[in-house]
Amino acid sequence: MSLTDSRILPNLYDGLATPPLLSPALTPATRFTFPSRSSISIGALTPRSTNVSTPVSSPTVHRSVNGQSPLSSSLIYPSAPPSTLVDLPIGSLQPAQLPPPAKLINAHRLTNGNTPKFETDSLTRELKGKMPALSHLLSVGSGRGLSIVADEKHIYTGCQSGDNEITVFSRTTLQPMYRLMGHEGSILALLLIKQKGWLVSASSAGDVRIWSTKTLELMYIIHPCDDTAGDVYSLAWDEREGGTLYLGSQSASIEWVNFSGPGPVRRRRVSAASASTVEVVPLGQNSVDPVQDRPGPSQRTGRYKPHHFFSNPPEGASCSGSGASTPRSPMMSGTPNGSSRREFFTSADLDKLSLNERAEHPATELEIGAESRIAFAHYGYVYALEMINRPNGRKWLVSGSGDSDVKIWDCAPGGGLSLVKTFDNLPGGVLSFAIRDSLLYAGLQAGEICVWDMETGACIRTIEAHEADVLSISVLGGDVYTSAADGRILRLNAEFDCTAVWKAHSGTVMSTVIASSTRKGGWELITTGSDSFVKIWNVDLPKAHNHDSEVDVEGEGDVMLYALSKLVAVPTVSDDAHRESCRQGAHLLKKILSQLGANSEVLSGEQGKNPLVLATFTGRDTGKPRKRLLFYGHYDVQPADEEKWETNPWELSGRNGYLYGRGVTDNKGPVLAVACAAASLRQRRELDVDLVMIIEGEEEAGSRGFASTVRKHKSDIGHIDAVLLSNSTWIDEADPCVVFGMRGVVYAKLSVSSKDEDLHNGVDGGATTEPMFDMVRVLGALSDKDGVKVPGFYDTVRAPTDEEISFLKDVSAASGRNLEELIRVWRQPSFSIANIVSSGSGNKTVIPKKVSADISMRIVPDQQLDDIVRDLKQYSKTVFKGLGSPNSFEIQVTHSASWWLTSLDSPYFKALESSVQDVWGVKPLKIREGGTVPTVFWLEKEFGAPCVHLPMGQSTDAGHLANERMRLLNLRNGKRVIEAYLTRLASI
């Protein structure tokens, strides 16, 4: 069929080397009718909803059977009605903004279970922005551009043609300058390695070649292991230890070659038969090369057989008119009147060209050994590879295949892979990748784009953007340009909204690349397609996204407020409805800490839990071991009832010396105060300790998964000398404080159940033993006006010392609170009944069959948590058994945390006390708290390091209430206290 036909095209990649591999079950009779454009619905789902169907058939995946080589998935594309789109006229410099694909509809948001509710605000919306302008049109003649890369001087286009050349255009003159010849198959992949000055090309003939970008001479020919790789579709580069090149191929394998030395590969000089040539493209008058017809594609005997898809050139492939302003295709055959218009240059002839210095070594052939291959890394063709930088100099290789899997591999320096994780069962084969910040975009068959958070491994979006294979993805700042076999390019912004869509090529958009423009400050999107054109589009670098804004550390006094305003703007409520907001908040915090000078990363929490942020501010080298302080905080917040707020809770606002916003005091403000303190010391070259920050996202939900995640990354955290947290407030408005103790807690649920159903008390009242009475009797036996009645409960409570009573008297005098009240809430254990619920409807005539009660016990030094839990369970069961009730009783401890008390003689506590006094000018009050921060005792025990606690806010900060606030003076002085404390730690 003609390439101008708008129907969805056959499988592009299978067709490059072999006829399509069809399952016997998939005959032409089984093809489906493609629905009309108006009937297609696509949403951007987070994560992908399983109840939203895709209107095309699923691919058939051929897997390895009895040791036979696996085959890639083979898709039979359904037919589609003629397109209503108008192709961009040749020479047009401004494309028309097309309507978004029909698939971009409102997202399904699940409410109250499984009922999809359509919202007006789609996760992938149409937000029309400034359109890219087509600035120039280049031609590769009768060939087709399959791959493209660009550097400062040249655009390199890999072609499928009679010579399977790489056409080299000048970035300055936009004229075709050279043709790199020698591949026997179509150029499926190109890769630029700037630090080496290399251009790497891979072909459907199964070979990989490396060219010098300085001289354009051939440097290496690389043969995959046993020469059985088939088509080489994808390339990736790891620059460590001399550099390692990874190849993804038709054999479903991933192979690599390292260039630090000979290694396991066999080397030999390039044979005459393998020698490549560089053809200088001659230009006629007006810098136009005459168009010549080409013979059909050359074939490598027994290997290369082009698919019929590439048999005929597209209609209108050559430029119309005189072509005086647009370069024609390169000369692709001998001229009728001799060869004076055509010059071929071997490596020795390149000295005659106006090129840079010669390459350092002659061309060499390399053969990859079996030890440098992972055979059957996938169960399909490896269409895409992407290298990702990881913390501490590590590298991940991401591979995508026709088997609908994405695999993450850890790369060994010098070559080698170990599997880290797999994203499987995707809705189609994986054809392309791109990285934006910590997000991985994967373009799939049939038009979908999946987006993963690489830090947590969570799939955060499935965008059904195109109606054909997504063959290329390019990134510029926060914008992502996706290109597909439908000839369209979509631009998605950082919020995954579609801001532009246009018809870029009359055929398939095969490859794209973003390059800085030759004009100062500009950018270009360069595309190539099956219509034989290379097109250059002027595009703009998007403005920084609110949640991705850079923090300028110059003038640090304003940095803290600027960063806090960005962090408050993200509603990081630790519940299921705000999982994506918490993910964004964690990444924003990581970025802020990185720009303040920390080495930071996002740690994946337990399944379904919010991630953590780990950051380290490294002190200067003082010639001796540095102290290491671990700061604990949290970025998650309580929900905000906006109707009760005077200002927007998700917008930092200042009023009468106070900062208002959800999380400003609990705990985002203190977190940034600590980070900015370390950053200020680093800028002044005065940070003599290491500050390690662990910021979690589940504190308001009970720190679920915190302990297991910290233990998993304990080796990355390293040795710790002391622990600091700032997660509470002063006892009043005027007196700075330091906390030296907290009570522990035990939460338990008691349940009494009857074998009967709910009864009517008018019918059965008096004739049954009611569960409610049993519960009341058990609760009454646990506590009365004299306190907790569990035997031995008070036996180990530590007696107060004279020094401690003196501290309490100081607090009482300063705050006006009764001394006995302070002793009860800080030093004495307690018992509370949180609630009682029943199975009944609440009607006064119902006898409920089941009654449950939530109780809370606060414990103090030196009560042992395990003993308290054991005694509570045993005593409750004993009391119930004594009732002689036919009902059943159960007690379950739902949460527990030990008390915490630091030594007042600890040098770390004394240093904090002195630091507070330095800044505020008064000696701080030593206080204890009746509440519990479960992580304090756990961190102290886990790292074997003493903990200190600095409250920054005032007692009226309303941390969990409406109009949460923090005094600006407290925030700034809190930062100064941390600076003084970090300075003192270095001398302990």
Tab-separated table of C-alpha atoms in Angstrom, residues 4 83-98 131-137 315-316 318 320 486-489 501-507 509 527 531 533-538:
chain	number	residue	atom	x	y	z
A	4	THR	CA	0.397	8.242	1.973
A	83	SER	CA	-7.622	10.240	8.037
A	84	THR	CA	-9.222	13.643	8.098
A	85	LEU	CA	-5.886	15.286	8.866
A	86	VAL	CA	-4.264	17.487	6.281
A	87	ASP	CA	-0.577	16.803	5.692
A	88	LEU	CA	1.760	19.722	6.195
A	89	PRO	CA	2.554	21.239	2.784
A	90	ILE	CA	6.174	21.155	1.760
A	91	GLY	CA	7.727	24.500	2.541
A	92	SER	CA	5.165	25.441	5.185
A	93	LEU	CA	6.913	26.967	8.166
A	94	GLN	CA	4.071	26.924	10.646
A	95	PRO	CA	2.129	23.717	11.349
A	96	ALA	CA	-1.504	23.897	12.292
A	97	GLN	CA	-2.464	22.958	15.835
A	98	LEU	CA	-4.448	19.759	15.427
A	131	MET	CA	3.347	25.597	18.457
A	132	PRO	CA	6.777	24.522	17.175
A	133	ALA	CA	7.707	26.212	13.905
A	134	LEU	CA	9.114	24.216	10.998
A	135	SER	CA	12.322	26.051	10.173
A	136	HIS	CA	13.826	23.811	7.490
A	137	LEU	CA	13.197	20.758	5.373
A	315	GLU	CA	4.455	9.994	-3.000
A	316	GLY	CA	5.859	13.485	-3.126
A	318	SER	CA	11.209	14.895	-3.601
A	320	SER	CA	8.724	20.474	-5.606
A	486	ASP	CA	0.634	7.930	12.707
A	487	GLY	CA	2.939	10.788	11.688
A	488	ARG	CA	1.935	12.878	14.694
A	489	ILE	CA	4.033	14.445	17.419
A	501	VAL	CA	-0.151	18.047	18.619
A	502	TRP	CA	0.649	18.268	14.936
A	503	LYS	CA	1.176	16.168	11.832
A	504	ALA	CA	4.954	16.179	11.446
A	505	HIS	CA	5.476	13.706	8.588
A	506	SER	CA	3.205	12.339	5.906
A	507	GLY	CA	4.433	8.861	6.755
A	509	VAL	CA	7.914	9.547	12.401
A	527	THR	CA	12.747	14.548	13.146
A	531	ASP	CA	8.566	10.217	3.887
A	533	PHE	CA	12.486	14.039	4.920
A	534	VAL	CA	14.420	15.387	7.866
A	535	LYS	CA	12.591	18.285	9.476
A	536	ILE	CA	13.887	20.892	11.906
A	537	TRP	CA	11.370	22.450	14.308
A	538	ASN	CA	12.081	25.446	16.527
